[in-house]
Amino acid sequence: MADQRDCWAIAGVFDVSPSLVALVTSEYAARAFDTAEALINSPDIDVVFVLSSDDTHSRFVRAAMQADKHILLEKPACLTVREIDELLALMPAYRKTLFVGYMRRYAPAYLAARDELPAHADITHVRIFDLISEGRHFLKKSRNILYPNDIDPALLARGARERDALIREVVGTDAPADLVRAYRGLTALSSHHISAMRGLIGEPKGVVAAHRTNGGANTSVTFDYGHFACLYDAVVDDLGLFDAMIEVRSNTRRVRIIYDTPYIRSLPTRLEVTEAGPLGPVTKSFGPLYGDAFSNELEIFHRHIAEGTKPLTDLADSRRDLALMAGIIERMKESGGDA
């Protein structure tokens, strides 16, 4: 946001960590607010960025909608379809822009891939990988990051209870720990690629199969697209590598979007298009494309505000992601787990 000075002025901040608030206000001309509600209701604030714990999203978005603010909501929009439906009921009276932050859908390679895909009727197979390590493996090696240790333990405990209650609305009150972890992974890491899949190739007919292993940290899902299947694999480990991609195939064409870690700014995304030729396969590469997905996302959000247009990643769109995740959980219950 600070890089896009012609679009944004960082006017206020609230966080449950006093040290984080102090850091932000020391670097930017931002007012520190005592509560999230005070920030949301301030007449000096035009746009609210909801970057808080997933269990708080519904409460803060409701307040921002009622205060008639533009909203950027980090993914997942909510943890349950119920919460989104309650927010969608407020939409008829809401006249501003609500944008859900699925930055992978705004990466340059992803945007370019839409013009290179085979015709939908010609698609024979789709593969999606999320084989990654957590952000700390990259952040600690590349930037001086503040990891706050001054958050009220009682607040953290209450948030954990509220988050667990919301998750168990979907997985069941007596669900095993590995199924709970699997759903947390779906709403966190996997939400990016589930949203990207839908944006690229449309809505699946349903979930054919789903399985979790490694205590729920790893998931494998098969989506039904009628004349083809989409296979999705998510693996989270401590190897310190990032391997994320989407591959769409026809009998004579392969389109592959390759993502590097988002935790280091402006690393390139790549697009590869391979076609059958008389002498064998021919691969055309686009990039490396250095346009930062987060920066692109912010620019597009600002354009929606300025032009009054509707984002692709809005609440209704996010509801489809959560409905698919609930379907994945039902298939996982059928297949069992490793716990």
Coordinates of C-alpha atoms in Angstrom, one line a residue:
M1 CA 0.0 0.0 0.0
A2 CA 2.8 2.4 0.8
D3 CA 4.3 1.8 -2.7
Q4 CA 0.9 2.8 -4.3
R5 CA 1.0 6.4 -2.9
D6 CA -1.3 7.6 -5.6
C7 CA -4.0 5.2 -4.5
W8 CA -3.8 4.7 -0.7
A9 CA -3.0 6.7 2.5
I10 CA -2.6 4.5 5.6
A11 CA -4.8 6.5 7.9
G12 CA -5.4 4.2 10.9
V13 CA -4.5 0.8 12.4
F14 CA -5.8 -1.4 15.2
D15 CA -4.3 -4.7 16.3
V16 CA -4.4 -6.9 19.4
S17 CA -0.6 -6.6 19.6
P18 CA 0.5 -3.2 21.0
S19 CA 4.0 -3.7 19.6
L20 CA 2.7 -4.3 16.1
V21 CA 0.5 -1.1 16.4
A22 CA 3.6 0.8 17.6
L23 CA 5.7 -0.5 14.7
V24 CA 3.1 0.5 12.1
T25 CA 2.5 4.0 13.5
S26 CA 6.2 4.6 13.7
E27 CA 6.6 3.9 10.0
Y28 CA 3.5 5.5 8.6
A29 CA 1.3 8.6 9.4
A30 CA -1.4 6.3 10.8
R31 CA -3.5 6.9 13.9
A32 CA -3.6 4.1 16.5
F33 CA -7.2 3.2 17.4
D34 CA -8.2 1.6 20.7
T35 CA -10.6 -0.8 19.1
A36 CA -11.4 -2.3 15.7
E37 CA -14.9 -0.8 16.0
A38 CA -13.5 2.7 16.6
L39 CA -11.4 2.4 13.5
I40 CA -14.3 1.1 11.4
N41 CA -16.7 3.8 12.5
S42 CA -14.2 6.7 12.1
P43 CA -15.2 9.3 9.5
D44 CA -11.6 9.6 8.6
I45 CA -11.5 6.0 7.3
D46 CA -12.8 5.2 3.8
V47 CA -11.6 1.6 3.3
V48 CA -11.2 -1.1 5.9
F49 CA -8.8 -3.9 5.5
V50 CA -9.8 -7.0 7.6
L51 CA -6.6 -8.9 8.1
S52 CA -7.5 -10.5 11.5
S53 CA -7.9 -14.0 12.6
D54 CA -10.5 -16.0 10.6
D55 CA -12.9 -16.4 13.5
T56 CA -13.3 -12.6 13.7
H57 CA -14.0 -11.9 10.0
S58 CA -17.8 -12.1 10.1
R59 CA -18.0 -9.6 13.1
F60 CA -15.7 -7.0 11.6
V61 CA -17.1 -7.3 8.0
R62 CA -20.6 -6.8 9.4
A63 CA -19.5 -3.7 11.3
A64 CA -17.7 -2.3 8.2
M65 CA -20.7 -3.0 6.0
Q66 CA -23.1 -1.3 8.4
A67 CA -20.6 1.7 8.6
D68 CA -20.7 1.9 4.8
K69 CA -17.0 1.3 4.2
H70 CA -15.2 -0.3 1.3
I71 CA -13.7 -3.6 2.5
L72 CA -10.7 -5.8 1.6
L73 CA -11.3 -9.0 3.4
E74 CA -8.4 -11.5 3.6
K75 CA -9.2 -15.1 2.7
P76 CA -11.0 -17.1 3.8
A77 CA -13.9 -14.8 3.8
C78 CA -15.4 -16.8 6.8
L79 CA -15.1 -20.3 8.2
T80 CA -18.7 -21.4 7.5
V81 CA -21.3 -21.0 4.8
R82 CA -23.7 -19.8 7.6
E83 CA -21.5 -16.8 8.3
I84 CA -21.3 -15.8 4.7
D85 CA -25.1 -16.2 4.2
E86 CA -25.7 -13.9 7.1
L87 CA -23.4 -11.3 5.5
L88 CA -24.9 -11.8 2.1
A89 CA -28.3 -10.9 3.6
L90 CA -26.8 -7.4 4.3
M91 CA -25.7 -6.9 0.7
P92 CA -28.9 -5.3 -0.7
A93 CA -28.4 -2.3 1.6
Y94 CA -24.6 -2.1 1.1
R95 CA -23.4 0.2 -1.7
K96 CA -19.6 0.0 -1.5
T97 CA -17.0 -2.5 -2.7
L98 CA -16.3 -5.8 -0.8
F99 CA -13.2 -7.6 -2.2
V100 CA -11.9 -10.9 -0.9
G101 CA -8.2 -11.2 -1.1
Y102 CA -7.4 -14.2 -3.2
M103 CA -4.1 -12.9 -4.6
R104 CA -3.2 -15.9 -6.7
R105 CA -6.2 -15.0 -9.0
Y106 CA -4.5 -11.7 -9.7
A107 CA -1.0 -13.0 -10.4
P108 CA 0.3 -12.0 -13.9
A109 CA 0.8 -15.6 -15.1
Y110 CA -2.8 -16.5 -13.9
L111 CA -4.3 -13.6 -15.8
A112 CA -2.3 -14.4 -18.9
A113 CA -3.2 -18.1 -18.8
R114 CA -6.9 -17.4 -19.3
D115 CA -6.2 -16.5 -23.0
E116 CA -4.1 -19.6 -23.5
L117 CA -6.4 -22.3 -22.2
P118 CA -7.8 -25.0 -24.5
A119 CA -11.5 -24.7 -25.2
H120 CA -13.4 -26.1 -22.1
A121 CA -14.9 -28.9 -24.2
D122 CA -11.3 -30.0 -25.2
I123 CA -9.9 -30.2 -21.6
T124 CA -9.0 -33.7 -20.7
H125 CA -7.3 -33.3 -17.3
V126 CA -6.3 -30.7 -14.7
R127 CA -3.7 -31.0 -12.0
I128 CA -3.1 -28.6 -9.1
F129 CA -0.2 -28.8 -6.6
D130 CA 0.3 -27.1 -3.3
L131 CA 3.6 -28.6 -2.0
I132 CA 4.9 -26.0 0.3
S133 CA 6.4 -25.0 3.6
E134 CA 5.0 -22.4 6.0
G135 CA 5.9 -18.7 5.6
R136 CA 8.4 -18.7 8.5
H137 CA 10.8 -20.7 6.4
F138 CA 11.1 -17.8 3.9
L139 CA 10.4 -14.7 6.0
K140 CA 13.1 -15.3 8.6
K141 CA 15.7 -15.6 5.8
S142 CA 14.6 -12.6 3.9
R143 CA 13.2 -9.9 6.2
N144 CA 13.2 -8.6 9.7
I145 CA 9.8 -9.6 10.8
L146 CA 8.1 -8.7 14.0
Y147 CA 6.5 -11.8 15.7
P148 CA 4.5 -10.2 18.5
N149 CA 4.7 -11.8 22.0
D150 CA 2.5 -9.2 23.8
I151 CA -1.0 -10.5 22.9
D152 CA -3.3 -11.1 25.8
P153 CA -3.2 -14.9 26.5
A154 CA -6.9 -14.8 27.5
L155 CA -7.8 -13.2 24.1
L156 CA -5.8 -15.9 22.2
A157 CA -7.5 -18.7 24.2
R158 CA -11.0 -17.2 23.5
G159 CA -10.2 -16.8 19.8
A160 CA -9.0 -20.5 19.6
R161 CA -12.3 -21.6 21.2
E162 CA -14.4 -19.5 18.8
R163 CA -12.4 -20.7 15.8
D164 CA -12.8 -24.4 16.9
A165 CA -16.5 -23.9 17.4
L166 CA -16.9 -22.5 13.9
I167 CA -14.8 -25.3 12.4
R168 CA -16.8 -28.0 14.2
E169 CA -20.0 -26.6 12.6
V170 CA -18.6 -28.0 9.4
V171 CA -16.6 -31.1 10.5
G172 CA -18.9 -32.2 13.4
T173 CA -18.7 -31.7 17.1
D174 CA -16.9 -35.1 17.6
A175 CA -14.6 -34.9 14.6
P176 CA -11.1 -36.3 15.1
A177 CA -8.2 -33.9 15.3
D178 CA -6.9 -34.8 11.8
L179 CA -10.2 -33.8 10.2
V180 CA -10.2 -30.5 12.1
R181 CA -6.7 -29.9 10.8
A182 CA -7.6 -30.8 7.3
Y183 CA -10.4 -28.2 7.3
R184 CA -8.1 -25.6 8.7
G185 CA -5.8 -26.4 5.8
L186 CA -8.6 -26.1 3.3
T187 CA -9.7 -22.7 4.5
A188 CA -6.1 -21.5 4.7
L189 CA -3.6 -22.7 2.1
S190 CA -6.0 -24.6 -0.1
S191 CA -8.6 -21.8 -0.4
H192 CA -6.2 -20.0 -2.8
H193 CA -6.1 -22.8 -5.3
I194 CA -9.7 -23.8 -5.0
S195 CA -10.7 -20.3 -5.8
A196 CA -8.2 -20.1 -8.6
M197 CA -9.4 -23.4 -10.1
R198 CA -13.0 -22.1 -10.2
G199 CA -11.9 -18.8 -11.7
L200 CA -9.9 -20.6 -14.4
I201 CA -12.0 -23.6 -15.4
G202 CA -15.4 -22.9 -13.9
E203 CA -17.5 -24.7 -11.3
P204 CA -17.1 -28.4 -10.7
K205 CA -20.1 -30.7 -10.5
G206 CA -19.0 -31.9 -7.1
V207 CA -16.3 -33.8 -5.2
V208 CA -15.6 -37.3 -6.3
A209 CA -13.1 -38.3 -3.6
A210 CA -11.1 -36.7 -0.8
H211 CA -8.6 -38.1 1.6
R212 CA -6.3 -36.7 4.4
T213 CA -3.0 -38.1 5.7
N214 CA -0.1 -36.9 7.9
G215 CA -2.4 -35.9 10.7
G216 CA -4.6 -33.8 8.3
A217 CA -1.7 -31.7 7.0
N218 CA -1.8 -33.4 3.6
T219 CA -5.0 -33.6 1.5
S220 CA -5.8 -35.1 -1.9
V221 CA -9.1 -34.2 -3.7
T222 CA -10.7 -35.2 -7.0
F223 CA -13.2 -32.7 -8.4
D224 CA -15.8 -33.8 -11.0
Y225 CA -16.0 -31.7 -14.1
G226 CA -18.0 -34.1 -16.2
H227 CA -15.8 -35.0 -19.1
F228 CA -12.6 -34.5 -17.1
A229 CA -11.3 -34.6 -13.5
C230 CA -9.3 -32.1 -11.6
L231 CA -6.8 -33.6 -9.1
Y232 CA -5.6 -31.4 -6.2
D233 CA -2.8 -32.2 -3.8
A234 CA -1.8 -30.2 -0.8
V235 CA 1.3 -31.1 1.2
V236 CA 2.7 -28.9 4.1
D237 CA 6.2 -29.8 5.4
D238 CA 9.3 -28.3 7.0
L239 CA 11.6 -28.8 4.0
G240 CA 11.6 -25.1 3.2
L241 CA 10.5 -25.4 -0.4
F242 CA 7.6 -24.0 -2.3
D243 CA 6.1 -25.9 -5.3
A244 CA 2.7 -24.6 -6.4
M245 CA 1.2 -24.9 -9.9
I246 CA -2.0 -25.3 -12.0
E247 CA -1.8 -27.5 -15.2
V248 CA -4.7 -27.7 -17.7
R249 CA -4.4 -30.2 -20.5
S250 CA -6.1 -31.1 -23.8
N251 CA -4.9 -33.9 -26.1
T252 CA -2.5 -31.5 -27.9
R253 CA -2.0 -28.6 -25.4
R254 CA -0.7 -28.1 -21.9
V255 CA -1.0 -24.8 -20.0
R256 CA 0.9 -24.6 -16.7
I257 CA 0.9 -21.7 -14.2
I258 CA 3.9 -21.9 -11.8
Y259 CA 3.9 -19.9 -8.5
D260 CA 6.9 -19.1 -6.3
T261 CA 6.5 -18.3 -2.6
P262 CA 4.4 -15.2 -1.9
Y263 CA 6.4 -14.5 1.3
I264 CA 9.2 -12.8 -0.7
R265 CA 8.0 -9.8 -2.7
S266 CA 7.9 -9.8 -6.5
L267 CA 9.3 -13.2 -7.1
P268 CA 8.1 -14.1 -10.6
T269 CA 5.2 -16.3 -11.6
R270 CA 5.7 -18.2 -14.8
L271 CA 3.4 -19.4 -17.6
E272 CA 4.3 -22.3 -19.9
V273 CA 2.3 -23.4 -22.9
T274 CA 3.2 -26.6 -24.6
E275 CA 1.7 -27.7 -27.9
A276 CA 2.1 -30.8 -30.1
G277 CA 4.2 -30.1 -33.2
P278 CA 5.4 -32.1 -36.2
L279 CA 8.8 -32.5 -34.6
G280 CA 7.5 -33.1 -31.1
P281 CA 6.2 -30.9 -28.3
V282 CA 7.0 -27.2 -28.4
T283 CA 7.0 -25.1 -25.2
K284 CA 6.5 -21.4 -25.1
S285 CA 7.3 -19.6 -21.9
F286 CA 5.9 -16.3 -20.7
G287 CA 8.0 -14.3 -18.3
P288 CA 9.4 -14.5 -15.7
L289 CA 6.6 -12.2 -14.8
Y290 CA 7.7 -10.0 -11.9
G291 CA 4.4 -8.2 -11.3
D292 CA 3.6 -8.8 -7.6
A293 CA 0.3 -10.6 -7.1
F294 CA -0.5 -8.6 -3.9
S295 CA 0.3 -5.3 -5.7
N296 CA -1.9 -6.3 -8.6
E297 CA -4.7 -7.3 -6.2
L298 CA -4.5 -3.8 -4.5
E299 CA -4.5 -2.0 -7.9
I300 CA -7.6 -4.0 -9.1
F301 CA -9.4 -3.4 -5.7
H302 CA -8.7 0.3 -6.1
R303 CA -10.1 0.3 -9.6
H304 CA -13.3 -1.4 -8.5
I305 CA -13.7 1.3 -5.9
A306 CA -13.0 4.1 -8.3
E307 CA -15.2 2.7 -11.1
G308 CA -18.0 1.2 -8.9
T309 CA -17.5 -2.2 -10.6
K310 CA -18.0 -5.7 -9.1
P311 CA -15.0 -7.8 -8.1
L312 CA -14.7 -11.4 -9.3
T313 CA -13.7 -12.4 -5.7
D314 CA -16.6 -11.2 -3.7
L315 CA -18.7 -12.8 -0.9
A316 CA -20.9 -14.7 -3.2
D317 CA -17.9 -16.1 -5.0
S318 CA -16.3 -17.1 -1.7
R319 CA -19.4 -18.9 -0.6
R320 CA -18.9 -21.3 -3.5
D321 CA -15.4 -22.1 -2.1
L322 CA -16.7 -22.8 1.4
A323 CA -19.5 -25.0 0.0
L324 CA -16.9 -27.0 -1.9
M325 CA -14.8 -27.4 1.2
A326 CA -17.8 -28.7 3.1
G327 CA -18.2 -31.2 0.3
I328 CA -14.6 -32.2 0.6
I329 CA -15.0 -32.8 4.4
E330 CA -18.0 -35.1 3.7
R331 CA -15.9 -37.2 1.3
M332 CA -13.0 -37.3 3.9
K333 CA -15.4 -38.6 6.5
E334 CA -16.3 -41.5 4.1
S335 CA -12.7 -42.3 3.3
G336 CA -11.4 -42.0 6.9
G337 CA -8.1 -40.7 8.0
D338 CA -4.8 -41.8 9.5
A339 CA -5.4 -40.6 13.1

